[in-house]
Short mmCIF file of C-alpha atoms and ligand atoms in Angstrom, two decimals:
data_model
loop_
_atom_site.label_atom_id
_atom_site.label_comp_id
_atom_site.label_asym_id
_atom_site.label_seq_id
_atom_site.Cartn_x
_atom_site.Cartn_y
_atom_site.Cartn_z
CA UNK A 1222 153.00 73.87 180.83
CA UNK A 1223 154.12 71.89 177.73
CA UNK A 1224 156.48 73.83 175.40
CA UNK A 1225 154.82 75.67 172.52
CA UNK A 1226 155.12 74.23 169.00
CA UNK A 1227 158.05 75.91 167.28
CA UNK A 1228 158.54 76.98 163.68
CA UNK A 1229 160.98 79.14 161.68
CA UNK A 1230 158.40 81.56 160.34
CA UNK A 1231 154.77 82.22 161.17
CA UNK A 1232 152.80 84.27 158.64
CA UNK A 1233 149.52 85.94 159.63
CA UNK A 1234 147.12 86.30 156.69
CA UNK A 1235 146.45 84.24 153.57
CA UNK A 1236 146.16 87.11 151.04
CA UNK A 1237 148.79 87.63 148.30
CA UNK A 1238 151.35 89.22 150.69
CA UNK A 1239 151.16 86.34 153.18
CA UNK A 1240 151.15 83.50 150.66
CA UNK A 1241 154.05 85.01 148.67
CA UNK A 1242 156.13 85.18 151.88
CA UNK A 1243 155.21 81.63 152.88
CA UNK A 1244 155.93 80.19 149.41
CA UNK A 1245 159.37 81.83 149.12
CA UNK A 1246 160.40 80.75 152.65
CA UNK A 1247 159.19 77.19 152.00
CA UNK A 1248 161.03 77.09 148.63
CA UNK A 1249 164.21 77.73 150.68
CA UNK A 1250 163.48 74.85 153.04
CA UNK A 1251 162.23 76.81 156.05
CA UNK A 1252 159.43 75.52 158.28
CA UNK A 1253 156.49 77.85 157.81
CA UNK A 1254 153.09 78.06 159.48
CA UNK A 1255 150.48 80.35 157.88
CA UNK A 1256 147.35 81.29 159.82
CA UNK A 1257 144.30 82.71 158.08
CA UNK A 1258 141.39 84.10 160.09
CA UNK A 1259 138.68 83.45 157.52
CA UNK A 1260 137.38 80.00 156.63
CA UNK A 1261 137.43 80.87 152.90
CA UNK A 1262 138.85 83.89 151.11
CA UNK A 1263 136.67 86.82 152.16
CA UNK A 1264 137.69 88.89 149.20
CA UNK A 1265 134.66 89.91 147.17
CA UNK A 1266 136.45 92.06 144.66
CA UNK A 1267 137.59 91.50 141.11
CA UNK A 1268 140.89 93.27 140.68
CA UNK A 1269 143.20 94.32 137.87
CA UNK A 1270 146.67 92.85 138.29
CA UNK A 1271 149.45 94.86 136.71
CA UNK A 1272 151.42 92.82 134.11
CA UNK A 1273 154.64 93.31 136.12
CA UNK A 1274 153.26 90.62 138.45
CA UNK A 1275 153.79 87.84 135.86
CA UNK A 1276 157.55 87.22 136.49
CA UNK A 1277 156.85 87.18 140.25
CA UNK A 1278 154.12 84.58 139.74
CA UNK A 1279 156.65 82.56 137.73
CA UNK A 1280 159.13 82.62 140.66
CA UNK A 1281 156.37 81.59 143.05
CA UNK A 1282 155.52 78.67 140.74
CA UNK A 1283 151.92 79.76 140.11
CA UNK A 1284 152.16 81.49 136.70
CA UNK A 1285 150.89 78.41 134.85
CA UNK A 1286 147.92 77.89 137.18
CA UNK A 1287 147.01 81.61 136.95
CA UNK A 1288 147.17 81.45 133.13
CA UNK A 1289 145.16 78.20 133.15
CA UNK A 1290 142.45 79.88 135.26
CA UNK A 1291 141.54 81.87 132.13
CA UNK A 1292 141.19 85.27 133.81
CA UNK A 1293 140.35 87.99 131.24
CA UNK A 1294 143.40 90.04 130.12
CA UNK A 1295 143.57 93.76 129.33
CA UNK A 1296 146.32 95.96 127.80
CA UNK A 1297 145.71 99.08 129.95
CA UNK A 1298 143.10 101.45 131.31
CA UNK A 1299 140.95 104.31 130.05
CA UNK A 1300 141.36 107.47 132.10
CA UNK A 1301 139.06 110.50 131.95
CA UNK A 1302 139.78 112.53 135.06
CA UNK A 1303 139.56 115.76 133.10
CA UNK A 1304 138.43 116.28 129.52
CA UNK A 1305 138.48 113.48 126.95
CA UNK A 1306 139.25 109.93 127.93
CA UNK A 1307 142.64 108.54 126.95
CA UNK A 1308 143.93 104.99 126.87
CA UNK A 1309 146.98 104.34 129.09
CA UNK A 1310 148.85 101.20 128.03
CA UNK A 1311 150.56 99.06 130.67
CA UNK A 1312 153.59 98.93 128.34
CA UNK A 1313 155.08 96.80 125.62
CA UNK A 1314 157.85 94.25 125.21
CA UNK A 1315 159.22 92.26 122.28
CA UNK A 1316 156.05 90.06 122.29
CA UNK A 1317 153.69 93.04 121.97
CA UNK A 1318 151.49 94.90 124.47
CA UNK A 1319 151.84 93.83 128.11
CA UNK A 1320 148.57 92.43 129.43
CA UNK A 1321 147.17 92.75 132.94
CA UNK A 1322 144.85 90.17 134.53
CA UNK A 1323 141.27 90.85 135.61
CA UNK A 1324 141.09 88.35 138.49
CA UNK A 1325 138.43 87.22 140.88
CA UNK A 1326 140.43 87.67 144.07
CA UNK A 1327 138.98 84.70 145.96
CA UNK A 1328 140.08 82.42 143.06
CA UNK A 1329 143.54 84.04 142.74
CA UNK A 1330 144.15 83.80 146.52
CA UNK A 1331 143.16 80.12 146.48
CA UNK A 1332 145.74 79.36 143.75
CA UNK A 1333 148.50 80.91 145.87
CA UNK A 1334 147.34 79.15 149.03
CA UNK A 1335 147.29 75.78 147.18
CA UNK A 1336 150.89 76.34 146.07
CA UNK A 1337 151.93 77.13 149.67
CA UNK A 1338 150.22 73.93 150.83
CA UNK A 1339 151.94 71.89 148.08
CA UNK A 1340 155.33 73.19 149.31
CA UNK A 1341 154.62 71.93 152.83
CA UNK A 1342 153.47 75.15 154.52
CA UNK A 1343 151.42 74.27 157.59
CA UNK A 1344 148.16 76.15 157.03
CA UNK A 1345 145.85 76.78 159.99
CA UNK A 1346 142.45 78.00 158.85
CA UNK A 1347 140.29 79.46 160.27
CA UNK A 1348 142.77 80.64 162.90
CA UNK A 1349 143.16 84.23 164.13
CA UNK A 1350 146.16 85.97 165.69
CA UNK A 1351 145.24 87.23 169.15
CA UNK A 1352 148.45 88.56 170.74
CA UNK A 1353 152.12 88.69 169.76
CA UNK A 1354 154.55 86.94 172.14
CA UNK A 1355 157.16 89.55 173.04
CA UNK A 1356 160.22 89.00 175.20
CA UNK A 1357 162.89 91.65 175.79
CA UNK A 1358 161.63 93.74 172.86
CA UNK A 1359 161.82 90.80 170.42
CA UNK A 1360 158.76 89.17 168.81
CA UNK A 1361 159.04 85.45 169.51
CA UNK A 1362 155.73 84.07 168.32
CA UNK A 1363 152.00 84.42 168.63
CA UNK A 1364 148.96 83.49 170.64
CA UNK A 1365 146.28 82.36 168.20
CA UNK A 1366 142.79 80.94 168.46
CA UNK A 1367 144.46 77.51 168.02
CA UNK A 1368 146.97 78.16 170.87
CA UNK A 1369 150.51 79.49 171.05
CA UNK A 1370 153.24 79.18 168.36
CA UNK A 1371 156.90 80.06 168.87
CA UNK A 1372 158.69 81.39 165.80
CA UNK A 1373 162.01 82.98 164.87
CA UNK A 1374 160.12 85.42 162.63
CA UNK A 1375 156.53 86.64 162.60
CA UNK A 1376 155.33 88.15 159.32
CA UNK A 1377 152.23 90.30 159.50
CA UNK A 1378 150.22 90.12 156.25
CA UNK A 1379 146.85 91.02 157.75
CA UNK A 1380 146.07 93.70 155.16
CA UNK A 1381 144.48 97.06 155.87
CA UNK A 1382 143.67 96.20 159.51
CA UNK A 1383 147.46 96.37 160.20
CA UNK A 1384 147.15 94.01 163.16
CA UNK A 1385 150.75 93.93 164.39
CA UNK A 1386 151.34 97.67 163.94
CA UNK A 1387 148.35 98.29 166.22
CA UNK A 1388 149.49 95.69 168.78
CA UNK A 1389 153.04 97.10 168.88
CA UNK A 1390 151.77 100.70 168.69
CA UNK A 1391 154.05 101.42 165.71
CA UNK A 1392 153.89 104.86 164.10
CA UNK A 1393 151.42 104.95 161.20
CA UNK A 1394 151.60 108.18 159.22
CA UNK A 1395 148.66 109.21 156.99
CA UNK A 1396 149.58 110.83 153.64
CA UNK A 1397 146.06 111.77 152.46
CA UNK A 1398 142.79 113.03 153.91
CA UNK A 1399 140.55 110.13 155.07
CA UNK A 1400 139.61 108.21 151.91
CA UNK A 1401 136.89 105.61 151.41
CA UNK A 1402 136.01 103.43 148.45
CA UNK A 1403 132.63 101.96 147.82
CA UNK A 1404 132.30 99.05 145.40
CA UNK A 1405 129.50 96.97 143.97
CA UNK A 1406 128.38 94.95 140.96
CA UNK A 1407 125.75 95.12 138.26
CA UNK A 1408 124.62 92.35 135.94
CA UNK A 1409 123.54 92.50 132.30
CA UNK A 1410 125.07 93.74 129.07
CA UNK A 1411 126.83 97.05 128.50
CA UNK A 1412 128.31 97.13 124.99
CA UNK A 1413 130.56 100.16 125.60
CA UNK A 1414 132.32 98.71 128.69
CA UNK A 1415 135.19 96.29 128.05
CA UNK A 1416 137.61 94.38 130.29
CA UNK A 1417 140.00 97.37 130.30
CA UNK A 1418 138.80 99.48 133.24
CA UNK A 1419 137.56 103.04 132.72
CA UNK A 1420 138.45 105.56 135.44
CA UNK A 1421 136.46 108.77 135.26
CA UNK A 1422 135.80 111.71 137.56
CA UNK A 1423 132.61 111.51 139.61
CA UNK A 1424 131.10 113.92 142.14
CA UNK A 1425 133.69 114.38 144.95
CA UNK A 1426 136.03 111.67 143.63
CA UNK A 1427 136.41 109.16 140.81
CA UNK A 1428 134.73 105.98 139.69
CA UNK A 1429 136.34 102.96 138.05
CA UNK A 1430 134.17 100.62 135.99
CA UNK A 1431 135.33 97.29 134.56
CA UNK A 1432 133.78 94.25 132.97
CA UNK A 1433 134.99 91.42 135.22
CA UNK A 1434 133.11 88.44 133.77
CA UNK A 1435 130.67 88.03 130.89
CA UNK A 1436 127.53 89.99 131.93
CA UNK A 1437 129.10 91.16 135.22
CA UNK A 1438 130.57 94.63 135.85
CA UNK A 1439 132.29 95.99 138.95
CA UNK A 1440 132.23 99.65 139.86
CA UNK A 1441 134.53 101.17 142.48
CA UNK A 1442 134.04 104.72 143.64
CA UNK A 1443 136.56 106.71 145.66
CA UNK A 1444 135.34 109.70 147.64
CA UNK A 1445 137.71 112.31 149.04
CA UNK A 1446 134.76 113.93 150.74
CA UNK A 1447 131.32 112.74 151.79
CA UNK A 1448 129.03 113.80 148.97
CA UNK A 1449 125.37 114.61 149.40
CA UNK A 1450 124.41 112.61 146.30
CA UNK A 1451 124.45 109.27 148.11
CA UNK A 1452 122.46 107.41 145.47
CA UNK A 1453 124.90 108.31 142.69
CA UNK A 1454 126.21 105.41 140.61
CA UNK A 1455 128.02 105.06 137.27
CA UNK A 1456 125.67 106.47 134.57
CA UNK A 1457 126.78 104.00 131.86
CA UNK A 1458 125.64 101.07 134.08
CA UNK A 1459 122.34 102.63 135.17
CA UNK A 1460 120.27 100.25 132.97
CA UNK A 1461 121.78 97.05 134.48
CA UNK A 1462 120.54 94.96 137.44
CA UNK A 1463 122.21 95.80 140.74
CA UNK A 1464 123.95 92.97 142.65
CA UNK A 1465 124.34 92.85 146.46
CA UNK A 1466 124.38 96.16 148.38
CA UNK A 1467 127.70 97.99 147.90
CA UNK A 1468 130.60 97.62 150.40
CA UNK A 1469 132.65 100.49 151.79
CA UNK A 1470 136.28 100.27 152.93
CA UNK A 1471 138.80 102.81 154.16
CA UNK A 1472 141.86 103.36 151.97
CA UNK A 1473 143.58 106.42 153.46
CA UNK A 1474 147.17 106.53 152.17
CA UNK A 1475 149.44 105.48 155.05
CA UNK A 1476 152.80 103.99 155.92
CA UNK A 1477 153.91 102.11 159.05
CA UNK A 1478 157.45 102.92 160.08
CA UNK A 1479 159.53 100.89 160.77
CA UNK A 1480 158.04 98.09 158.67
CA UNK A 1481 160.34 95.52 160.30
CA UNK A 1482 162.02 95.12 163.68
CA UNK A 1483 163.35 92.46 166.05
CA UNK A 1484 161.64 89.24 164.95
CA UNK A 1485 158.98 90.75 162.69
CA UNK A 1486 158.23 92.00 159.16
CA UNK A 1487 155.08 93.75 157.89
CA UNK A 1488 154.19 93.02 154.25
CA UNK A 1489 151.52 94.20 151.80
CA UNK A 1490 148.78 96.48 153.10
CA UNK A 1491 149.85 95.65 156.68
CA UNK A 1492 152.85 97.93 155.99
CA UNK A 1493 151.55 100.50 153.51
CA UNK A 1494 148.19 101.40 151.96
CA UNK A 1495 147.44 103.47 148.87
CA UNK A 1496 144.05 103.76 147.22
CA UNK A 1497 143.25 101.21 144.47
CA UNK A 1498 143.66 103.64 141.53
CA UNK A 1499 147.21 102.47 140.81
CA UNK A 1500 146.07 98.81 140.38
CA UNK A 1501 149.27 97.77 142.09
CA UNK A 1502 148.16 96.72 145.59
CA UNK A 1503 148.46 93.00 144.82
CA UNK A 1504 151.76 93.46 142.97
CA UNK A 1505 153.16 95.44 145.94
CA UNK A 1506 151.89 92.84 148.43
CA UNK A 1507 153.54 89.98 146.50
CA UNK A 1508 156.79 91.94 145.97
CA UNK A 1509 157.08 92.94 149.65
CA UNK A 1510 156.31 89.37 150.78
CA UNK A 1511 159.06 88.07 148.48
CA UNK A 1512 161.52 90.72 149.73
CA UNK A 1513 160.80 89.90 153.39
CA UNK A 1514 161.23 86.18 152.63
CA UNK A 1515 164.53 86.86 150.81
CA UNK A 1516 165.96 88.63 153.88
CA UNK A 1517 164.64 85.98 156.28
CA UNK A 1518 166.17 83.21 154.12
CA UNK A 1519 169.54 85.01 154.04
CA UNK A 1520 169.48 85.28 157.83
CA UNK A 1521 168.77 81.55 158.19
CA UNK A 1522 171.66 80.78 155.83
CA UNK A 1523 173.94 82.48 158.37
CA UNK A 1524 174.44 85.69 156.39
CA UNK A 1525 175.69 88.59 158.50
CA UNK A 1526 173.75 91.36 156.80
CA UNK A 1527 174.86 94.93 157.43
CA UNK A 1528 172.68 96.92 157.82
CA UNK A 1529 170.36 94.41 159.49
CA UNK A 1530 167.57 92.71 157.47
CA UNK A 1531 164.97 94.76 159.36
CA UNK A 1532 166.71 98.06 158.58
CA UNK A 1533 167.22 97.09 154.91
CA UNK A 1534 163.60 96.07 154.53
CA UNK A 1535 162.20 99.21 156.18
CA UNK A 1536 164.34 101.44 153.93
CA UNK A 1537 163.38 99.47 150.79
CA UNK A 1538 159.68 99.63 151.65
CA UNK A 1539 159.76 103.34 152.55
CA UNK A 1540 161.64 104.25 149.36
CA UNK A 1541 159.13 102.35 147.21
CA UNK A 1542 156.21 103.90 149.06
CA UNK A 1543 157.50 107.44 148.46
CA UNK A 1544 157.98 106.69 144.74
CA UNK A 1545 154.41 105.36 144.50
CA UNK A 1546 153.18 108.39 146.41
CA UNK A 1547 154.82 110.70 143.84
CA UNK A 1548 153.16 108.80 140.97
CA UNK A 1549 149.82 109.00 142.70
CA UNK A 1550 150.18 112.71 143.41
CA UNK A 1551 151.06 113.25 139.73
CA UNK A 1552 148.00 111.21 138.73
CA UNK A 1553 145.77 113.32 140.96
CA UNK A 1554 147.39 116.65 139.96
CA UNK A 1555 144.41 117.77 137.78
CA UNK A 1556 142.11 117.51 140.80
CA UNK A 1557 144.50 118.17 143.73
CA UNK A 1558 143.10 121.65 144.42
CA UNK A 1559 139.56 120.21 144.59
CA UNK A 1560 140.71 117.51 147.06
CA UNK A 1561 142.49 120.12 149.22
CA UNK A 1562 139.42 122.40 149.28
CA UNK A 1563 137.08 119.54 150.17
CA UNK A 1564 139.48 118.13 152.78
CA UNK A 1565 139.80 121.55 154.44
CA UNK A 1566 136.01 121.92 154.48
CA UNK A 1567 135.55 118.65 156.46
C1 FAD B 3055 137.68 98.10 146.39
C2 FAD B 3055 139.14 97.74 146.18
C3 FAD B 3055 139.60 97.52 144.89
C4 FAD B 3055 140.94 97.18 144.69
N1 FAD B 3055 141.36 96.98 143.41
C5 FAD B 3055 142.64 96.60 143.19
C6 FAD B 3055 143.07 96.32 141.87
O1 FAD B 3055 142.31 96.44 140.90
N2 FAD B 3055 144.35 95.89 141.71
C7 FAD B 3055 145.23 95.73 142.77
O2 FAD B 3055 146.38 95.31 142.56
N3 FAD B 3055 144.84 96.02 144.03
C8 FAD B 3055 143.58 96.45 144.27
N4 FAD B 3055 143.17 96.71 145.55
C9 FAD B 3055 144.16 96.60 146.64
C10 FAD B 3055 144.37 95.14 147.03
O3 FAD B 3055 143.12 94.53 147.34
C11 FAD B 3055 145.29 95.06 148.28
O4 FAD B 3055 146.41 95.91 148.10
C12 FAD B 3055 145.77 93.63 148.51
O5 FAD B 3055 144.67 92.77 148.80
C13 FAD B 3055 146.76 93.57 149.68
O6 FAD B 3055 147.09 92.21 149.92
P1 FAD B 3055 147.53 91.74 151.40
O7 FAD B 3055 147.97 90.33 151.25
O8 FAD B 3055 148.46 92.73 151.96
O9 FAD B 3055 146.21 91.82 152.28
P2 FAD B 3055 144.78 91.14 152.11
O10 FAD B 3055 144.56 90.71 150.71
O11 FAD B 3055 143.83 92.12 152.72
O12 FAD B 3055 144.87 89.84 153.02
C14 FAD B 3055 144.90 89.92 154.43
C15 FAD B 3055 144.46 88.58 155.00
O13 FAD B 3055 144.73 88.56 156.42
C16 FAD B 3055 143.65 87.93 157.10
N5 FAD B 3055 143.65 88.42 158.49
C17 FAD B 3055 143.39 89.68 158.93
N6 FAD B 3055 143.51 89.74 160.27
C18 FAD B 3055 143.87 88.50 160.70
C19 FAD B 3055 144.16 87.93 161.98
N7 FAD B 3055 144.12 88.65 163.12
N8 FAD B 3055 144.49 86.61 162.06
C20 FAD B 3055 144.56 85.86 160.92
N9 FAD B 3055 144.31 86.33 159.69
C21 FAD B 3055 143.96 87.64 159.56
C22 FAD B 3055 142.42 88.36 156.29
O14 FAD B 3055 141.34 87.43 156.48
C23 FAD B 3055 142.96 88.33 154.84
O15 FAD B 3055 142.76 87.08 154.23
C24 FAD B 3055 141.84 97.07 145.79
C25 FAD B 3055 141.38 97.30 147.09
C26 FAD B 3055 140.04 97.63 147.29
C27 FAD B 3055 139.56 97.89 148.69
#
């Protein structure tokens, strides 16, 4: 059999976690192959990117193209989980209020993928990971729909499906009852709804509504229990035209541990999932991809890291996850007893 093609790093998944890893490794001169299972970005959502992402986009070399894309900006979010709604600012610096981005994810992902391509990342698309190549407990590459690839490091950025964790039977601990979000669009004009999202309590959960383009609004509803009122939808959008049927995805809070090991790193949702209320999933995916790339680059430069890159990364990721979990639990504190009662009743 001919030898398998060999590369320094193979990244599975072309979302923000995967492209950030690939870009940072390529910027340090490593040979990187990125495989993406879908022909085009499958992401249907419009998402709010926290302003803290801007310096990371600058480092990745995509800040200018993201600004040029003209995504709407917003200074914070309205929250009405209990009582009157209040505006929560993202923060301020010497230039004024910090502004988040309201991005169409398929467009945002394409900008990152184009930057990876421009830096020489070998992109195979559509190409799916089928099996990891494991020898003596070390990941040494992948079998894909395009054939085998040998690699010094495999980075799993497959998102919520957590492909490698399932293949390696890693421990995935849930930190919430089973949670699902449903999301959809409506078209028309709603004068009271602006680009800053509004998060309000809804039967058995919350709903987040945001204007994402002129005359287009996205609603996202999280349910911590199945609710009998299946046809419920945001009252302030009731007069608008519905788009495609809504989509449902599972967003149970969970962490894979360890998030790195011999020859592999898990980044973004492939390592840890929280529900979308924090608006930080993309920021976390990019930050974890950049951290994994930093440790991989150090290793290639001959650095003798103690503790090992895998141990450092797992600790860093776990510590961040627990901090985010605390914030989320604080956010949910007005309704925690309702969640516990409903979860126990299931
Ligand atoms: C309804 C909803 C609303 C959200 N809103 C926000 C928000 O407002 N702000 C925010 O910051 N976050 C939000 N999030 C969270 C955010 O979408 C995720 O945290 C983010 O996409 C994680 O990025 P990722 O790169 O880890 O994974 P993904 O973006 O999921 O990318 C994974 C990629 O891997 C590919 N893949 C999967 N399996 C394979 C395989 N076997 N072989 C090859 N490729 C594969 C997939 O095709 C996909 O392109 C929301 C999530 C949901 C569900």
